[in-house]
Amino acid sequence: MKLSAEQLEWTVQGRRLLDNVSLEVEPREMFGLVGPNGSGKTTLLRLLAGLRKPRRGAVMVDDRAMSGMRRRDIARHVALVEQQADTTDRVTARQVVSLGRTPFLLPLRPWSSDDDAVVERALGDVDMRHLADRLWHTLSGGERQRIHIARALAQQPKILLLDEPTNHLDIRHQLSILQLVRQLPVTVVIALHDLNQAMNCDRIGVMDKGRLIDVGPPGQVLTSTRLRHTFGVHADLIEDPLDGSHIMRFRNVV
């Protein structure tokens, strides 16, 4: 499913957080969003998810304006994993994941064994079946993050939006979550701080001061000039002798 944005603007208290942002993400593409803190990545993801209405511009799902879609219909197509989402309710990890099935429940279509199977599969995908009956407040930050991802997977979305999903995760689960996301047969937009992780996306978009300033394959976009001007760092490209892949080693601009 294709996701596109046309000339999006978002303003808070006179401050423009997004300025004329347009992009098009192709079906099953993995599109990375990178940029300094405060560059607008989170705001853009929330507009793409339909949680906010842009001050100007439009979000399109397969050329259908999201503004004309019901919230339930949006949730059946688009899932968002935010950086921070918490609750004080006394709920288990499995109950949180089960919330992902809410858009599909109707008076004539109550909870079924099929929903149970979807939830169990989502828990397994993020390696959390063994903690499924633990209360939410007893989970670590990394465990909660994996449960949030499982809740999104339980929605069975065609478009998956993730806001820095590897935050709070140990390196093993960072790699496993990114591999899982990469293998899903869905359109993915993922905001990342780690530029080496962004190198594995099909394309990336660079955000800076609320604008989308560059889009393209990672190797063409993350040039030494871009890294210096936008991120304030120098980078050395290092080739892995085992598989020929490339990673970047960063140094501060003096």
XYZ file of N, CA and C in Angstrom:
762
model
N 0.842 -1.195 0.000
C 0.000 0.000 0.000
C 0.876 1.244 0.000
N 0.574 2.174 -0.867
C 1.359 3.400 -0.997
C 0.917 4.433 0.024
N 1.885 5.175 0.542
C 1.615 6.259 1.477
C 2.283 7.520 0.950
N 1.531 8.611 0.918
C 2.125 9.846 0.408
C 1.649 11.043 1.220
N 2.442 12.087 1.171
C 2.122 13.343 1.846
C 2.353 14.474 0.859
N 1.462 15.443 0.897
C 1.547 16.568 -0.029
C 1.583 17.880 0.737
N 2.701 18.552 0.720
C 2.873 19.913 1.245
C 2.342 20.058 2.670
N 2.770 19.151 3.550
C 2.295 19.175 4.929
C 2.906 20.329 5.716
N 2.056 20.977 6.492
C 2.509 21.997 7.434
C 1.864 21.731 8.785
N 2.626 21.995 9.853
C 2.104 21.842 11.208
C 2.728 22.923 12.066
N 1.888 23.678 12.757
C 2.348 24.812 13.554
C 1.816 24.699 14.976
N 2.668 24.980 15.954
C 2.283 25.004 17.364
C 2.703 26.336 17.961
N 1.733 27.090 18.463
C 1.972 28.386 19.102
C 2.857 29.291 18.223
N 2.503 29.326 16.965
C 3.208 30.182 16.030
C 4.524 29.631 15.519
N 4.939 28.492 16.054
C 6.209 27.885 15.608
C 5.923 26.783 14.602
N 6.507 26.878 13.429
C 6.259 25.901 12.369
C 7.161 24.690 12.579
N 6.542 23.549 12.930
C 7.293 22.320 13.174
C 7.471 21.502 11.909
N 6.556 21.639 10.958
C 6.697 21.025 9.634
C 6.436 22.092 8.593
N 7.268 22.107 7.565
C 7.188 23.177 6.571
C 7.243 22.586 5.164
N 6.058 22.469 4.532
C 5.974 22.072 3.129
C 6.641 20.717 2.855
N 6.257 19.718 3.645
C 6.846 18.386 3.514
C 6.013 17.537 2.558
N 6.650 17.050 1.509
C 6.004 16.140 0.559
C 6.887 14.910 0.382
N 6.265 13.752 0.354
C 7.020 12.521 0.098
C 6.065 11.447 -0.400
N 6.633 10.424 -0.995
C 5.857 9.286 -1.484
C 6.624 8.013 -1.160
N 5.969 7.122 -0.428
C 6.571 5.850 -0.043
C 5.856 4.742 -0.799
N 6.627 3.968 -1.541
C 6.042 2.941 -2.399
C 5.614 1.719 -1.596
N 4.669 0.920 -2.141
C 4.242 -0.293 -1.448
C 5.423 -1.202 -1.108
N 5.463 -1.641 0.149
C 6.475 -2.566 0.681
C 7.882 -1.971 0.732
N 7.984 -0.676 0.550
C 9.277 -0.013 0.699
C 9.558 0.204 2.183
N 10.838 0.145 2.541
C 11.277 0.510 3.885
C 11.952 1.872 3.790
N 11.235 2.888 4.278
C 11.678 4.275 4.153
C 12.119 4.775 5.520
N 13.367 5.215 5.628
C 13.908 5.692 6.886
C 13.842 7.208 6.988
N 13.520 7.698 8.180
C 13.551 9.131 8.469
C 14.689 9.395 9.447
N 15.601 10.274 9.076
C 16.716 10.626 9.948
C 16.787 12.141 10.069
N 17.452 12.598 11.111
C 17.604 14.028 11.320
C 17.928 14.311 12.768
N 18.441 15.498 13.056
C 18.763 15.853 14.435
C 17.514 15.887 15.312
N 17.725 15.890 16.628
C 16.603 16.049 17.550
C 15.843 17.334 17.227
N 14.511 17.243 17.252
C 13.702 18.418 16.989
C 13.546 18.774 15.528
N 13.937 17.869 14.647
C 13.877 18.175 13.212
C 12.491 17.957 12.620
N 11.586 17.282 13.350
C 10.221 17.100 12.857
C 9.837 15.669 12.549
N 10.692 14.710 12.853
C 10.406 13.314 12.504
C 9.148 12.801 13.204
N 9.055 13.019 14.522
C 7.911 12.524 15.280
C 6.625 13.206 14.827
N 6.673 14.508 14.616
C 5.489 15.238 14.145
C 5.019 14.698 12.806
N 5.943 14.446 11.902
C 5.579 13.913 10.590
C 4.925 12.539 10.725
N 5.480 11.664 11.552
C 4.905 10.333 11.725
C 3.483 10.410 12.282
N 3.246 11.321 13.205
C 1.903 11.452 13.780
C 0.897 11.962 12.741
N 1.332 12.817 11.845
C 0.447 13.244 10.759
C 0.204 12.108 9.777
N 1.243 11.341 9.468
C 1.096 10.213 8.546
C 0.175 9.142 9.123
N 0.129 9.047 10.462
C -0.734 8.063 11.122
C -2.162 8.553 11.280
N -2.415 9.812 10.957
C -3.755 10.358 11.096
C -4.102 10.784 12.510
N -3.110 10.842 13.402
C -3.371 11.266 14.777
C -3.495 12.782 14.877
N -2.948 13.491 13.899
C -3.085 14.945 13.823
C -3.506 15.307 12.411
N -4.258 16.375 12.298
C -4.622 16.879 10.987
C -3.694 18.030 10.633
N -3.094 17.993 9.462
C -2.147 19.053 9.091
C -2.834 20.408 8.969
N -2.081 21.454 9.275
C -2.590 22.812 9.087
C -2.815 23.076 7.604
N -1.963 22.491 6.795
C -2.100 22.589 5.335
C -1.556 21.307 4.732
N -2.070 20.925 3.580
C -1.600 19.726 2.910
C -2.478 18.517 3.203
N -2.049 17.346 2.713
C -2.865 16.133 2.828
C -1.988 14.900 2.913
N -2.528 13.881 3.587
C -1.919 12.551 3.627
C -2.812 11.625 2.814
N -2.192 10.822 1.959
C -2.929 9.945 1.066
C -2.534 8.493 1.311
N -3.532 7.612 1.339
C -3.316 6.174 1.438
C -3.822 5.557 0.139
N -2.896 5.085 -0.679
C -3.278 4.582 -2.010
C -4.135 5.608 -2.752
N -3.691 6.855 -2.737
C -4.354 7.955 -3.442
C -5.724 8.311 -2.864
N -6.038 7.798 -1.686
C -7.276 8.158 -0.989
C -6.911 9.095 0.160
N -7.564 10.242 0.238
C -7.252 11.216 1.274
C -7.606 10.671 2.653
N -6.623 10.696 3.566
C -6.868 10.195 4.911
C -7.917 11.028 5.633
N -8.026 12.299 5.274
C -8.999 13.175 5.925
C -10.434 12.719 5.693
N -10.672 11.938 4.653
C -12.009 11.439 4.363
C -12.268 10.038 4.876
N -11.319 9.477 5.637
C -11.450 8.123 6.156
C -11.870 8.150 7.622
N -12.656 7.153 8.036
C -13.008 7.011 9.445
C -11.791 6.533 10.228
N -11.744 6.887 11.511
C -10.615 6.504 12.355
C -10.431 4.986 12.372
N -11.535 4.228 12.427
C -11.440 2.772 12.435
C -10.815 2.263 11.139
N -11.182 2.858 10.015
C -10.636 2.422 8.736
C -9.138 2.732 8.640
N -8.747 3.903 9.156
C -7.312 4.230 9.174
C -6.555 3.193 9.990
N -7.098 2.837 11.171
C -6.421 1.898 12.062
C -6.351 0.494 11.474
N -7.208 0.180 10.536
C -7.140 -1.126 9.881
C -6.030 -1.170 8.834
N -5.531 -0.019 8.461
C -4.486 0.034 7.442
C -3.137 0.509 7.970
N -3.169 1.385 8.976
C -1.945 2.053 9.429
C -1.758 1.828 10.926
N -0.551 1.405 11.320
C -0.218 1.246 12.739
C 1.007 2.090 13.049
N 0.991 2.722 14.222
C 2.092 3.574 14.659
C 2.654 3.060 15.975
N 3.969 2.927 16.042
C 4.670 2.643 17.294
C 5.381 3.917 17.710
N 4.901 4.539 18.798
C 5.481 5.790 19.253
C 6.642 5.538 20.209
N 7.426 6.597 20.458
C 8.556 6.478 21.378
C 8.091 6.203 22.793
N 7.099 6.949 23.239
C 6.609 6.835 24.605
C 5.104 6.628 24.586
N 4.651 5.558 25.179
C 3.216 5.314 25.351
C 3.070 4.488 26.618
N 2.409 5.042 27.611
C 2.356 4.396 28.912
C 0.930 4.322 29.412
N 0.726 3.590 30.477
C -0.587 3.478 31.095
C -0.423 3.200 32.581
N -1.360 3.669 33.360
C -1.369 3.356 34.788
C -2.360 2.237 35.088
N -3.058 1.750 34.048
C -4.018 0.664 34.240
C -3.287 -0.626 34.609
N -3.962 -1.447 35.378
C -3.391 -2.728 35.791
C -3.691 -3.761 34.699
N -2.846 -3.793 33.691
C -3.053 -4.672 32.537
C -1.806 -5.516 32.311
N -2.011 -6.637 31.669
C -0.896 -7.514 31.331
C -0.352 -7.176 29.947
N 0.823 -7.711 29.662
C 1.424 -7.507 28.347
C 0.511 -8.041 27.251
N -0.091 -9.194 27.466
C -0.987 -9.765 26.445
C -2.192 -8.871 26.200
N -2.724 -8.266 27.247
C -3.873 -7.369 27.082
C -3.504 -6.127 26.273
N -2.295 -5.634 26.461
C -1.849 -4.484 25.670
C -1.777 -4.862 24.199
N -1.204 -6.017 23.909
C -1.098 -6.463 22.516
C -2.487 -6.683 21.921
N -3.411 -7.171 22.733
C -4.774 -7.427 22.256
C -5.471 -6.162 21.782
N -5.035 -5.003 22.279
C -5.629 -3.744 21.826
C -5.452 -3.543 20.325
N -4.449 -4.187 19.752
C -4.235 -4.079 18.321
C -5.366 -4.655 17.490
N -6.206 -5.486 18.101
C -7.326 -6.086 17.373
C -8.591 -5.226 17.426
N -8.573 -4.143 18.223
C -9.762 -3.316 18.431
C -10.411 -2.835 17.134
N -9.640 -2.380 16.120
C -10.300 -1.874 14.902
C -11.127 -2.919 14.163
N -10.926 -4.195 14.481
C -11.608 -5.258 13.741
C -12.807 -5.825 14.496
N -13.007 -5.356 15.740
C -14.093 -5.896 16.553
C -15.367 -5.091 16.322
N -16.460 -5.791 16.065
C -17.760 -5.182 15.808
C -18.830 -5.988 16.541
N -20.027 -5.418 16.721
C -21.088 -6.181 17.394
C -21.348 -7.536 16.742
N -21.252 -7.597 15.431
C -21.467 -8.864 14.733
C -20.169 -9.606 14.460
N -19.086 -9.045 14.965
C -17.785 -9.701 14.792
C -17.000 -9.575 16.110
N -17.405 -10.348 17.158
C -16.733 -10.262 18.451
C -15.374 -10.970 18.420
N -14.688 -10.909 19.552
C -13.376 -11.566 19.689
C -13.509 -13.054 19.387
N -12.517 -13.606 18.697
C -12.567 -15.010 18.312
C -11.209 -15.666 18.502
N -11.161 -16.937 18.236
C -9.898 -17.673 18.325
C -8.900 -17.167 17.294
N -9.385 -16.619 16.192
C -8.480 -16.037 15.197
C -7.721 -14.853 15.790
N -8.408 -14.043 16.603
C -7.742 -12.918 17.259
C -6.703 -13.409 18.249
N -7.031 -14.459 18.990
C -6.055 -15.055 19.912
C -4.795 -15.473 19.165
N -4.977 -16.081 17.997
C -3.831 -16.553 17.215
C -2.975 -15.387 16.731
N -3.615 -14.294 16.305
C -2.869 -13.118 15.852
C -2.045 -12.540 16.999
N -2.637 -12.441 18.186
C -1.935 -11.897 19.348
C -0.757 -12.783 19.736
N -0.959 -14.086 19.753
C 0.126 -14.995 20.114
C 1.275 -14.911 19.116
N 0.938 -14.798 17.836
C 1.984 -14.691 16.816
C 2.761 -13.393 16.986
N 2.069 -12.300 17.278
C 2.738 -11.016 17.476
C 3.668 -11.066 18.684
N 3.220 -11.689 19.774
C 4.075 -11.841 20.955
C 5.314 -12.657 20.625
N 5.145 -13.707 19.839
C 6.289 -14.525 19.449
C 7.256 -13.785 18.554
N 6.726 -12.940 17.676
C 7.580 -12.197 16.745
C 8.547 -11.267 17.474
N 8.145 -10.770 18.653
C 9.015 -9.852 19.400
C 9.649 -10.537 20.615
N 9.563 -11.867 20.666
C 10.199 -12.647 21.732
C 9.659 -12.262 23.109
N 8.309 -12.192 23.231
C 7.716 -11.799 24.509
C 6.642 -12.777 25.003
N 6.547 -13.948 24.410
C 5.539 -14.900 24.874
C 5.765 -15.283 26.331
N 7.017 -15.386 26.735
C 7.320 -15.835 28.089
C 6.958 -14.791 29.143
N 6.710 -13.560 28.715
C 6.340 -12.491 29.647
C 4.924 -11.976 29.387
N 4.145 -12.710 28.628
C 2.836 -12.220 28.186
C 1.879 -11.972 29.345
N 2.018 -12.690 30.447
C 1.093 -12.543 31.564
C 1.636 -11.632 32.665
N 2.778 -11.015 32.414
C 3.334 -10.066 33.380
C 2.555 -8.759 33.331
N 2.398 -8.118 34.490
C 1.745 -6.819 34.526
C 2.632 -5.763 33.891
N 1.985 -4.799 33.231
C 2.692 -3.779 32.468
C 3.748 -3.052 33.302
N 3.384 -2.663 34.524
C 4.290 -1.830 35.319
C 5.518 -2.599 35.794
N 5.520 -3.928 35.651
C 6.688 -4.721 36.060
C 7.677 -4.929 34.916
N 7.339 -4.475 33.717
C 8.210 -4.677 32.558
C 9.263 -3.578 32.484
N 10.408 -3.927 31.953
C 11.457 -2.935 31.724
C 11.101 -2.069 30.524
N 11.857 -0.973 30.315
C 11.605 -0.100 29.180
C 11.732 -0.837 27.858
N 12.732 -1.688 27.729
C 12.912 -2.448 26.496
C 11.805 -3.448 26.262
N 11.350 -4.106 27.340
C 10.245 -5.062 27.219
C 8.952 -4.358 26.824
N 8.718 -3.178 27.376
C 7.530 -2.420 26.995
C 7.585 -2.026 25.516
N 8.784 -1.660 25.060
C 8.922 -1.276 23.655
C 8.568 -2.451 22.743
N 9.014 -3.636 23.104
C 8.698 -4.803 22.281
C 7.201 -5.109 22.305
N 6.557 -4.871 23.437
C 5.108 -5.067 23.514
C 4.377 -4.058 22.637
N 4.854 -2.807 22.605
C 4.244 -1.807 21.719
C 4.352 -2.238 20.260
N 5.494 -2.789 19.890
C 5.678 -3.260 18.520
C 4.734 -4.441 18.246
N 4.601 -5.336 19.226
C 3.681 -6.466 19.066
C 2.244 -5.984 18.912
N 1.845 -4.955 19.669
C 0.498 -4.408 19.538
C 0.262 -3.899 18.117
N 1.277 -3.218 17.547
C 1.153 -2.742 16.166
C 1.059 -3.911 15.193
N 1.848 -4.949 15.414
C 1.798 -6.116 14.533
C 0.439 -6.808 14.613
N -0.183 -6.770 15.798
C -1.498 -7.391 15.958
C -2.575 -6.667 15.149
N -2.316 -5.426 14.789
C -3.242 -4.713 13.899
C -3.176 -5.247 12.474
N -2.146 -6.028 12.167
C -1.916 -6.540 10.811
C -2.004 -5.406 9.786
N -1.215 -4.351 10.001
C -1.319 -3.176 9.132
C -0.711 -3.421 7.766
N -1.130 -2.618 6.815
C -0.483 -2.608 5.505
C 0.606 -1.530 5.459
N 0.520 -0.571 6.408
C 1.529 0.472 6.549
C 1.930 0.529 8.020
N 3.224 0.392 8.291
C 3.739 0.386 9.660
C 4.663 1.583 9.851
N 4.335 2.431 10.833
C 5.126 3.607 11.156
C 5.784 3.386 12.515
N 7.093 3.613 12.588
C 7.821 3.369 13.833
C 8.693 4.570 14.162
N 8.567 5.057 15.396
C 9.332 6.216 15.850
C 10.448 5.744 16.772
N 11.636 5.601 16.211
C 12.818 5.156 16.935
C 12.524 3.891 17.745
N 12.135 2.805 17.075
C 11.686 1.592 17.773
C 12.787 0.852 18.521
N 14.057 1.139 18.218
C 15.140 0.420 18.895
C 15.595 1.108 20.179
N 15.000 2.267 20.506
C 15.313 2.907 21.786
C 15.003 1.945 22.932
N 15.872 1.888 23.908
C 15.709 1.074 25.127
C 15.955 -0.414 24.892
N 16.228 -0.817 23.664
C 16.448 -2.241 23.407
C 17.934 -2.584 23.474
N 18.238 -3.782 23.987
C 19.616 -4.247 23.929
C 19.954 -4.580 22.482
N 21.235 -4.766 22.207
C 21.687 -4.904 20.818
C 21.067 -6.122 20.139
N 20.875 -7.224 20.880
C 20.294 -8.424 20.267
C 18.883 -8.139 19.788
N 18.090 -7.474 20.624
C 16.709 -7.207 20.240
C 16.614 -6.065 19.233
N 17.569 -5.139 19.246
C 17.616 -4.149 18.175
C 17.722 -4.840 16.824
N 18.673 -5.763 16.719
C 18.899 -6.446 15.444
C 17.705 -7.308 15.051
N 17.105 -8.007 16.028
C 15.995 -8.899 15.698
C 14.755 -8.110 15.281
N 14.487 -6.962 15.944
C 13.324 -6.147 15.577
C 13.511 -5.556 14.188
N 14.708 -5.042 13.895
C 14.943 -4.459 12.574
C 14.861 -5.521 11.481
N 15.348 -6.724 11.776
C 15.242 -7.809 10.796
C 13.780 -8.187 10.575
N 13.014 -8.251 11.669
C 11.586 -8.563 11.553
C 10.873 -7.519 10.703
N 11.106 -6.243 10.993
C 10.454 -5.164 10.244
C 10.819 -5.245 8.772
N 12.086 -5.533 8.517
C 12.557 -5.616 7.134
C 11.844 -6.726 6.359
N 11.488 -7.804 7.037
C 10.898 -8.964 6.366
C 9.384 -8.873 6.219
N 8.752 -7.932 6.911
C 7.287 -7.834 6.843
C 6.843 -7.400 5.441
N 5.767 -7.993 4.929
C 5.266 -7.629 3.596
C 4.392 -6.376 3.643
N 4.929 -5.308 4.254
C 4.161 -4.071 4.433
C 5.038 -2.882 4.056
N 4.392 -1.733 3.908
C 5.096 -0.475 3.711
C 5.548 0.037 5.073
N 6.820 0.432 5.173
C 7.382 0.833 6.470
C 7.989 2.228 6.368
N 7.640 3.087 7.344
C 8.339 4.354 7.543
C 8.885 4.315 8.958
N 10.198 4.425 9.090
C 10.839 4.231 10.386
C 11.801 5.380 10.673
N 11.596 6.058 11.799
C 12.504 7.114 12.236
C 13.627 6.485 13.043
N 14.851 6.836 12.709
C 16.017 6.227 13.347
C 17.027 7.293 13.738
N 17.641 7.112 14.909
C 18.775 7.943 15.304
C 20.081 7.365 14.780
N 20.153 6.034 14.749
C 21.383 5.347 14.355
C 21.487 5.358 12.822
N 22.430 6.135 12.311
C 22.566 6.246 10.853
C 23.063 4.955 10.228
N 23.793 4.148 10.970
C 24.208 2.858 10.431
C 23.011 1.934 10.250
N 22.024 2.008 11.143
C 20.798 1.245 10.948
C 20.023 1.771 9.745
N 20.063 3.078 9.544
C 19.357 3.676 8.407
C 19.952 3.240 7.073
N 21.214 2.828 7.066
C 21.854 2.380 5.828
C 21.160 1.158 5.235
N 20.375 0.432 6.059
C 19.696 -0.776 5.580
C 18.310 -0.497 5.005
N 17.882 0.767 5.007
C 16.591 1.117 4.412
C 16.708 1.185 2.887
N 15.586 1.040 2.201
C 15.589 1.173 0.744
C 15.912 2.611 0.342
N 15.239 3.559 1.016
C 15.525 4.981 0.832
C 15.434 5.655 2.192
N 16.021 6.822 2.288
C 15.881 7.609 3.506
C 15.521 9.047 3.149
N 14.884 9.710 4.118
C 14.615 11.134 4.006
C 15.285 11.837 5.171
N 15.958 12.943 4.893
C 16.656 13.697 5.933
C 15.795 14.894 6.325
N 15.452 14.972 7.617
C 14.679 16.087 8.158
C 15.619 17.068 8.848
N 15.340 18.350 8.686
C 16.098 19.381 9.392
C 15.236 20.635 9.510
N 15.030 21.074 10.753
C 14.246 22.288 11.032
C 12.864 22.235 10.385
N 12.239 21.056 10.445
C 10.877 20.908 9.957
C 10.732 20.699 8.464
N 11.833 20.621 7.763
C 11.776 20.439 6.311
C 12.415 19.107 5.923
N 11.897 18.512 4.854
C 12.496 17.320 4.281
C 13.491 17.793 3.233
N 14.787 17.723 3.569
C 15.787 18.393 2.744
C 16.469 17.478 1.742
N 16.302 16.172 1.884
C 16.920 15.263 0.917
C 16.250 13.910 1.009
N 16.099 13.227 -0.126
C 15.498 11.889 -0.194
C 16.261 11.079 -1.223
N 16.525 9.811 -0.903
C 17.179 8.941 -1.866
C 17.782 7.728 -1.191
N 18.498 6.893 -1.942
C 19.189 5.752 -1.348
C 20.182 6.224 -0.296
N 20.352 5.465 0.793
C 21.218 5.916 1.885
C 22.617 6.307 1.443
N 23.223 5.500 0.578
C 24.586 5.784 0.152
C 24.728 7.077 -0.633
N 23.637 7.500 -1.283
C 23.672 8.756 -2.039
C 23.330 9.959 -1.183
N 22.556 9.743 -0.120
C 22.092 10.855 0.713
C 23.066 11.163 1.849
N 23.555 10.110 2.506
C 24.413 10.313 3.679
C 25.857 10.541 3.244
N 26.075 11.614 2.535
C 27.418 11.987 2.088
C 28.155 12.706 3.219
N 29.459 12.858 3.060
C 30.245 13.546 4.074
C 29.779 14.996 4.227
N 29.398 15.614 3.115
C 28.910 16.997 3.184
C 27.595 17.074 3.951
N 26.660 16.154 3.664
C 25.379 16.145 4.370
C 25.578 15.891 5.864
N 26.432 14.942 6.193
C 26.655 14.618 7.596
C 27.268 15.797 8.345
N 28.137 16.500 7.683
C 28.784 17.649 8.331
C 27.807 18.802 8.516
N 27.018 19.110 7.475
C 26.135 20.272 7.530
C 24.892 20.029 8.388
N 24.329 18.826 8.327
C 23.067 18.558 9.020
C 23.271 17.987 10.416
N 24.251 17.092 10.550
C 24.446 16.410 11.832
C 25.657 16.915 12.609
N 26.501 17.722 11.960
C 27.660 18.283 12.648
C 28.739 17.272 12.965
N 28.895 16.248 12.109
C 29.914 15.226 12.337
C 30.666 14.930 11.042
N 31.890 14.446 11.212
C 32.625 13.829 10.119
C 32.361 12.323 10.172
N 32.449 11.661 9.039
C 32.230 10.219 9.018
C 33.238 9.546 8.108
N 33.740 8.418 8.563
C 34.600 7.554 7.755
C 33.813 6.307 7.401
N 33.796 5.936 6.118
C 33.084 4.747 5.662
C 34.033 3.558 5.732
N 33.627 2.528 6.469
C 34.472 1.352 6.688
C 33.794 0.143 6.074
N 34.545 -0.643 5.313
C 33.987 -1.848 4.686
C 34.250 -3.066 5.559
N 33.181 -3.840 5.786
C 33.308 -5.081 6.545
C 33.968 -6.127 5.651
N 35.135 -6.664 6.059
C 35.835 -7.637 5.204
C 35.088 -8.953 5.057
N 34.111 -9.222 5.933
C 33.386 -10.488 5.874
C 32.312 -10.499 4.799
N 31.550 -9.407 4.689
C 30.437 -9.416 3.734
C 30.427 -8.219 2.788
N 31.395 -7.322 2.920
C 31.476 -6.177 2.019
C 30.520 -5.054 2.341
N 29.743 -5.189 3.421
C 28.826 -4.118 3.804
C 29.630 -2.945 4.373
N 28.958 -1.792 4.466
C 29.647 -0.586 4.923
C 28.997 -0.052 6.206
N 29.829 0.423 7.105
C 29.364 1.106 8.299
C 30.110 2.426 8.395
N 29.520 3.362 9.127
C 30.145 4.671 9.283
C 30.704 4.832 10.689
N 31.896 5.388 10.767
C 32.499 5.753 12.050
C 32.515 7.277 12.126
N 32.003 7.818 13.220
C 31.766 9.242 13.302
C 32.794 9.953 14.196
N 33.070 11.207 13.814
C 33.936 12.079 14.612
C 33.282 13.452 14.667
N 33.417 14.121 15.791
C 32.874 15.473 15.916
C 33.606 16.439 14.987
N 32.841 17.401 14.464
C 33.448 18.475 13.698
C 34.144 19.423 14.675
N 35.417 19.646 14.468
C 36.184 20.505 15.380
C 35.980 21.966 14.978
